[in-house]
Amino acid sequence: MSFEGHLLNRQADRRETTLSRKARGRKSSRPTVEMLEERALMASLVFGGGSIAAMVSGGGQIYADQSPIGVGAEGLRSFADAEFPIGAPFEPPFFAMNEFGPQHSGAAIDTKRSGGPAYGGDPGTLTIVQVTSAVGITSDPLGSYNSFGVAGTQSSEGNSYGAAIPLEIAADTPDELGKPVEITMAAGISGIRSPSVGSVGNYRISFNYKDQGGDLISGGEGQVDSVTSGQVTFNAVIGDVFQVSVLNQASVPAGGYFARSVFLSVRMDKAPTINPAINIDYISTSSFITTDSIELGASVTGVPSGTQVFWTVQGSGAAADVSGFPTNVVTTTDADGVATFRFTPSDNQALVTNRRTVWSQGSDKQNPAICFQVIASMNVNGKRFESRLSDTNLGDLKQDETDCLRQEYYDYDIPVPARSEVVPSLGLGYNAGNYGVQLSVGLDARYNAILAAYRGRQVTVTIAGQRYNTSIPDNAPVTISSGYRNPQRNRYVGSRIPESRHTRGSALDLVPSLVQVIIMVNGSSRRVTLPLHEVLYPALQAAASTQGIAIAEQGARQVPVGDLRENHIHVGWQ
Amino acid sequence: MRKGICFAALLFTALVSDAEADLLAHLTFTQSGSTFTYTLFNDEPLASPNFISLFHLEIDAPVSIIETPAGWDYATDDVTYIDWFSTSFESPYEYDLAPGASFTFVIESAEEATEFLPFSASAWDHVVDTSGPSYTDFVLAPSGQAVPEPSSLILLGIGSLGVIAYPRRTEQVARGR
């Protein structure tokens, strides 16, 4: 049985948790100046920079002096302490403790067991109760052991008791936040009472270093007897808030043994030996075109600020065969251990040449994406440490489909559309390009408007030398032979004008299908197929002219409207 | 190798997905080498007055029209479009494609490459005696825009070098012997 988490209910705890979690993040998520000032003020109030003895109480009564561990805010302090104004009564729960605990320094403490025998009786189930007493805590300088009574227990065979104690590794100054520390927790048992059996029970004490969510971060366990103790060491950073619990398990022969007290001591050593490490943990974008400036950041630990970080960029994907990217460019770490690097791919003239020769020949397929591998490295004591972007969880530095399309405009040296101008494909016809995205300046709306202007349009047809008036049927089909074309596709189909309106999504090539109408010829009803060039093309050109400049074309060559060579009406607009 | 291509037949059914689908119809496409066969189905209910009388197919390669349904004719520039139409000009328009029936259209092209191009089928309302609904979609059609890709050019170049190098190599071997 363990008792964890019940000390964490207070609003103040949650606020501190937020502060501390922020403090654990990267540079960008560290506390603001205001938060740090608040923290510093709080620390000074609680700890007073020295050995302030606070009067604490349980159940509204004053029981004992309290001197927080880690006085001076350099060591560990009780999480609850952070919200405890000097002189104010302590509000339970605080440190749980049973009546046998010798660590308290207050008056006699009323037993608050819920079940189980009285002292001296048979062992039984004993539940750790809420605060009945504050705990006497000795305050020692940094680096020494701070001992305090905790989770007072009385044990019996097969039972284990513990109470989670929230602790924060407090910082003296904002600069200390996030700095690595080494924590050693030790626990032992004293005050064993063995009324009839000579041997000492098997007491087991566990240390569980848990985060605020209760997830185990690190832990240890030691088999201890009445005089020895076990301990565990783990790494943490200043600003961490965590829980620790001590479990006391007793294998008690008949007659019973009692652990009179359990103590937990915590040692914090600042600046332990930390292995140097480098990790790329920031990238300004995951996609790009070659004129974009790309920024990366690497966090470095275990070395002082000002350490040199070497950056190398390697092309892959469509840039695999291109050399000349930054190699071993040096930046230095700032006070937060962060080194920042920026590069713009098109600063590499070899890449520009490659794009404007190899990738501007025309194609009916998507261009492959340009990708980059970025490597950050440092040398420490003759040893090289490196971080590769591909090994991080930041994702690849690789063009997405939208930027592959936008890149083509750069490759053809024509204005590059904004990402917001690139829309999902409108489907076959509207999108005669190579991608699942396209540009469209009202392609569908213009088509529908042209269709509406075409259908029902009055036309004249000549039959056997006689002219007859009729109209285009209301459901006459008009097909789109070409709409949007990406620059590569545009070149592929033979256009020599990279900045054709088709590449801007503001042009359509339209083809009328044959239609049939009823005409009264010599007094008899006759179904007539309207001729393409004499009737339908001129009608469609006139309809398309309502939406832009419409011309008849044979391929890419303009021909007179009604000419037998015409095979579509091209209409374009701004 | 070429035989393999010639006998490989592709089957494609135009999906009723885009544009106007007022007319119930569908088009199947098979390709065997340079022969492209389109079968147009009138999927209207049997009692429907909508008989198909026009079939417009866009192409992008030189073609020859091999098969046209009886009583139908076509207009084409042989390169970019074919418009087939029923020649019936008086009711009851006996050559129109009736509901539930299908017609086959066959073309041949030197280009075996294809791409999706638009087509349309239009119906004639045999009851009201006027233009009926139409159906527009996309179907694979001959495409002659197979411009060699850079990679193809490289392969072609390597192949050419091989052709050039082979006699020289043969000569060297012969001399060596």
PDB file of C-alpha atoms in Angstrom, chain A residues 74-184:
ATOM      1  CA  GLU A  74      19.820  25.803  -3.236  1.00  0.00           C
ATOM      2  CA  GLY A  75      18.779  22.377  -2.234  1.00  0.00           C
ATOM      3  CA  LEU A  76      15.592  20.518  -2.255  1.00  0.00           C
ATOM      4  CA  ARG A  77      12.613  22.020  -0.637  1.00  0.00           C
ATOM      5  CA  SER A  78       9.225  20.771   0.008  1.00  0.00           C
ATOM      6  CA  PHE A  79       6.849  21.427  -2.772  1.00  0.00           C
ATOM      7  CA  ALA A  80       4.273  22.457  -0.233  1.00  0.00           C
ATOM      8  CA  ASP A  81       6.675  24.885   1.262  1.00  0.00           C
ATOM      9  CA  ALA A  82       6.583  27.031  -1.768  1.00  0.00           C
ATOM     10  CA  GLU A  83       3.156  28.213  -0.897  1.00  0.00           C
ATOM     11  CA  PHE A  84       3.613  28.450   2.800  1.00  0.00           C
ATOM     12  CA  PRO A  85       4.055  31.965   4.079  1.00  0.00           C
ATOM     13  CA  ILE A  86       6.303  32.360   7.030  1.00  0.00           C
ATOM     14  CA  GLY A  87       4.457  32.254  10.258  1.00  0.00           C
ATOM     15  CA  ALA A  88       1.249  31.012   8.821  1.00  0.00           C
ATOM     16  CA  PRO A  89      -0.121  27.719  10.013  1.00  0.00           C
ATOM     17  CA  PHE A  90       0.689  24.753   7.916  1.00  0.00           C
ATOM     18  CA  GLU A  91      -2.215  23.310   6.160  1.00  0.00           C
ATOM     19  CA  PRO A  92      -2.284  19.573   5.962  1.00  0.00           C
ATOM     20  CA  PRO A  93      -1.389  17.494   4.254  1.00  0.00           C
ATOM     21  CA  PHE A  94       2.268  18.017   4.588  1.00  0.00           C
ATOM     22  CA  PHE A  95       4.745  15.413   5.658  1.00  0.00           C
ATOM     23  CA  ALA A  96       3.001  12.366   6.894  1.00  0.00           C
ATOM     24  CA  MET A  97       4.440  10.769   9.965  1.00  0.00           C
ATOM     25  CA  ASN A  98       3.396   8.411  12.618  1.00  0.00           C
ATOM     26  CA  GLU A  99       3.673   8.817  16.300  1.00  0.00           C
ATOM     27  CA  PHE A 100       6.880   6.901  16.552  1.00  0.00           C
ATOM     28  CA  GLY A 101       8.870   9.095  14.359  1.00  0.00           C
ATOM     29  CA  PRO A 102      11.658  10.651  16.329  1.00  0.00           C
ATOM     30  CA  GLN A 103      12.435  13.246  13.763  1.00  0.00           C
ATOM     31  CA  HIS A 104       9.830  15.704  14.752  1.00  0.00           C
ATOM     32  CA  SER A 105      10.782  18.282  17.213  1.00  0.00           C
ATOM     33  CA  GLY A 106       7.443  19.417  18.347  1.00  0.00           C
ATOM     34  CA  ALA A 107       5.200  18.406  21.098  1.00  0.00           C
ATOM     35  CA  ALA A 108       3.744  14.996  21.504  1.00  0.00           C
ATOM     36  CA  ILE A 109       1.824  13.877  18.546  1.00  0.00           C
ATOM     37  CA  ASP A 110      -1.472  12.205  18.651  1.00  0.00           C
ATOM     38  CA  THR A 111      -1.624   8.889  16.956  1.00  0.00           C
ATOM     39  CA  LYS A 112      -3.574   9.049  13.809  1.00  0.00           C
ATOM     40  CA  ARG A 113      -3.516   5.540  12.699  1.00  0.00           C
ATOM     41  CA  SER A 114      -6.557   4.283  10.996  1.00  0.00           C
ATOM     42  CA  GLY A 115      -6.606   0.738  12.100  1.00  0.00           C
ATOM     43  CA  GLY A 116      -3.829  -1.378  13.390  1.00  0.00           C
ATOM     44  CA  PRO A 117      -2.626  -1.873  16.870  1.00  0.00           C
ATOM     45  CA  ALA A 118      -1.365   0.608  19.334  1.00  0.00           C
ATOM     46  CA  TYR A 119       2.302   0.858  20.006  1.00  0.00           C
ATOM     47  CA  GLY A 120       3.572  -2.338  21.496  1.00  0.00           C
ATOM     48  CA  GLY A 121       0.707  -4.382  20.258  1.00  0.00           C
ATOM     49  CA  ASP A 122       0.644  -6.860  17.468  1.00  0.00           C
ATOM     50  CA  PRO A 123       1.591  -5.649  14.075  1.00  0.00           C
ATOM     51  CA  GLY A 124      -1.309  -4.933  11.850  1.00  0.00           C
ATOM     52  CA  THR A 125      -2.302  -2.796   9.034  1.00  0.00           C
ATOM     53  CA  LEU A 126      -1.350   0.751   9.606  1.00  0.00           C
ATOM     54  CA  THR A 127      -2.395   3.424   7.278  1.00  0.00           C
ATOM     55  CA  ILE A 128      -0.347   6.482   6.898  1.00  0.00           C
ATOM     56  CA  VAL A 129      -2.541   9.278   7.969  1.00  0.00           C
ATOM     57  CA  GLN A 130      -2.521  12.861   7.181  1.00  0.00           C
ATOM     58  CA  VAL A 131      -0.306  15.285   8.860  1.00  0.00           C
ATOM     59  CA  THR A 132      -0.213  14.957  12.523  1.00  0.00           C
ATOM     60  CA  SER A 133       3.048  16.647  12.979  1.00  0.00           C
ATOM     61  CA  ALA A 134       5.522  18.617  11.150  1.00  0.00           C
ATOM     62  CA  VAL A 135       8.836  17.011  10.699  1.00  0.00           C
ATOM     63  CA  GLY A 136      12.031  18.119  12.147  1.00  0.00           C
ATOM     64  CA  ILE A 137      14.365  18.769   9.301  1.00  0.00           C
ATOM     65  CA  THR A 138      17.944  19.547   9.554  1.00  0.00           C
ATOM     66  CA  SER A 139      19.287  22.016   7.164  1.00  0.00           C
ATOM     67  CA  ASP A 140      22.768  21.572   5.931  1.00  0.00           C
ATOM     68  CA  PRO A 141      24.837  23.348   3.374  1.00  0.00           C
ATOM     69  CA  LEU A 142      24.683  22.413  -0.201  1.00  0.00           C
ATOM     70  CA  GLY A 143      26.150  19.068  -0.905  1.00  0.00           C
ATOM     71  CA  SER A 144      25.510  17.604   2.469  1.00  0.00           C
ATOM     72  CA  TYR A 145      22.719  15.348   3.505  1.00  0.00           C
ATOM     73  CA  ASN A 146      19.459  16.847   4.535  1.00  0.00           C
ATOM     74  CA  SER A 147      17.500  14.414   6.527  1.00  0.00           C
ATOM     75  CA  PHE A 148      13.937  14.531   7.391  1.00  0.00           C
ATOM     76  CA  GLY A 149      11.426  12.163   8.697  1.00  0.00           C
ATOM     77  CA  VAL A 150       9.048  10.952   6.145  1.00  0.00           C
ATOM     78  CA  ALA A 151       6.170   8.677   5.725  1.00  0.00           C
ATOM     79  CA  GLY A 152       6.172   7.374   9.180  1.00  0.00           C
ATOM     80  CA  THR A 153       5.318   3.784   9.095  1.00  0.00           C
ATOM     81  CA  GLN A 154       4.663   0.908  11.259  1.00  0.00           C
ATOM     82  CA  SER A 155       4.949  -2.305   9.480  1.00  0.00           C
ATOM     83  CA  SER A 156       3.862  -5.788   9.480  1.00  0.00           C
ATOM     84  CA  GLU A 157       4.615  -8.713   7.336  1.00  0.00           C
ATOM     85  CA  GLY A 158       3.629  -8.227   3.802  1.00  0.00           C
ATOM     86  CA  ASN A 159       2.644  -4.668   4.269  1.00  0.00           C
ATOM     87  CA  SER A 160       4.412  -1.709   2.913  1.00  0.00           C
ATOM     88  CA  TYR A 161       3.702   1.859   3.481  1.00  0.00           C
ATOM     89  CA  GLY A 162       4.772   4.945   1.867  1.00  0.00           C
ATOM     90  CA  ALA A 163       3.765   8.451   1.189  1.00  0.00           C
ATOM     91  CA  ALA A 164       4.616  10.453  -1.828  1.00  0.00           C
ATOM     92  CA  ILE A 165       6.346  13.654  -1.064  1.00  0.00           C
ATOM     93  CA  PRO A 166       6.456  16.276  -3.715  1.00  0.00           C
ATOM     94  CA  LEU A 167       9.770  17.993  -3.909  1.00  0.00           C
ATOM     95  CA  GLU A 168      11.137  20.657  -6.058  1.00  0.00           C
ATOM     96  CA  ILE A 169      14.725  21.254  -6.912  1.00  0.00           C
ATOM     97  CA  ALA A 170      14.650  24.951  -6.406  1.00  0.00           C
ATOM     98  CA  ALA A 171      16.849  27.460  -8.075  1.00  0.00           C
ATOM     99  CA  ASP A 172      18.727  30.276  -6.442  1.00  0.00           C
ATOM    100  CA  THR A 173      18.655  32.346  -9.566  1.00  0.00           C
ATOM    101  CA  PRO A 174      16.893  32.090 -12.898  1.00  0.00           C
ATOM    102  CA  ASP A 175      20.173  31.143 -14.516  1.00  0.00           C
ATOM    103  CA  GLU A 176      20.197  27.914 -12.628  1.00  0.00           C
ATOM    104  CA  LEU A 177      16.975  26.653 -14.132  1.00  0.00           C
ATOM    105  CA  GLY A 178      17.522  23.687 -16.354  1.00  0.00           C
ATOM    106  CA  LYS A 179      21.012  23.025 -15.126  1.00  0.00           C
ATOM    107  CA  PRO A 180      21.787  19.377 -14.503  1.00  0.00           C
ATOM    108  CA  VAL A 181      22.186  18.096 -11.004  1.00  0.00           C
ATOM    109  CA  GLU A 182      22.708  14.784  -9.414  1.00  0.00           C
ATOM    110  CA  ILE A 183      20.347  13.667  -6.717  1.00  0.00           C
ATOM    111  CA  THR A 184      21.140  11.036  -4.155  1.00  0.00           C
TER     112      THR A 184
END
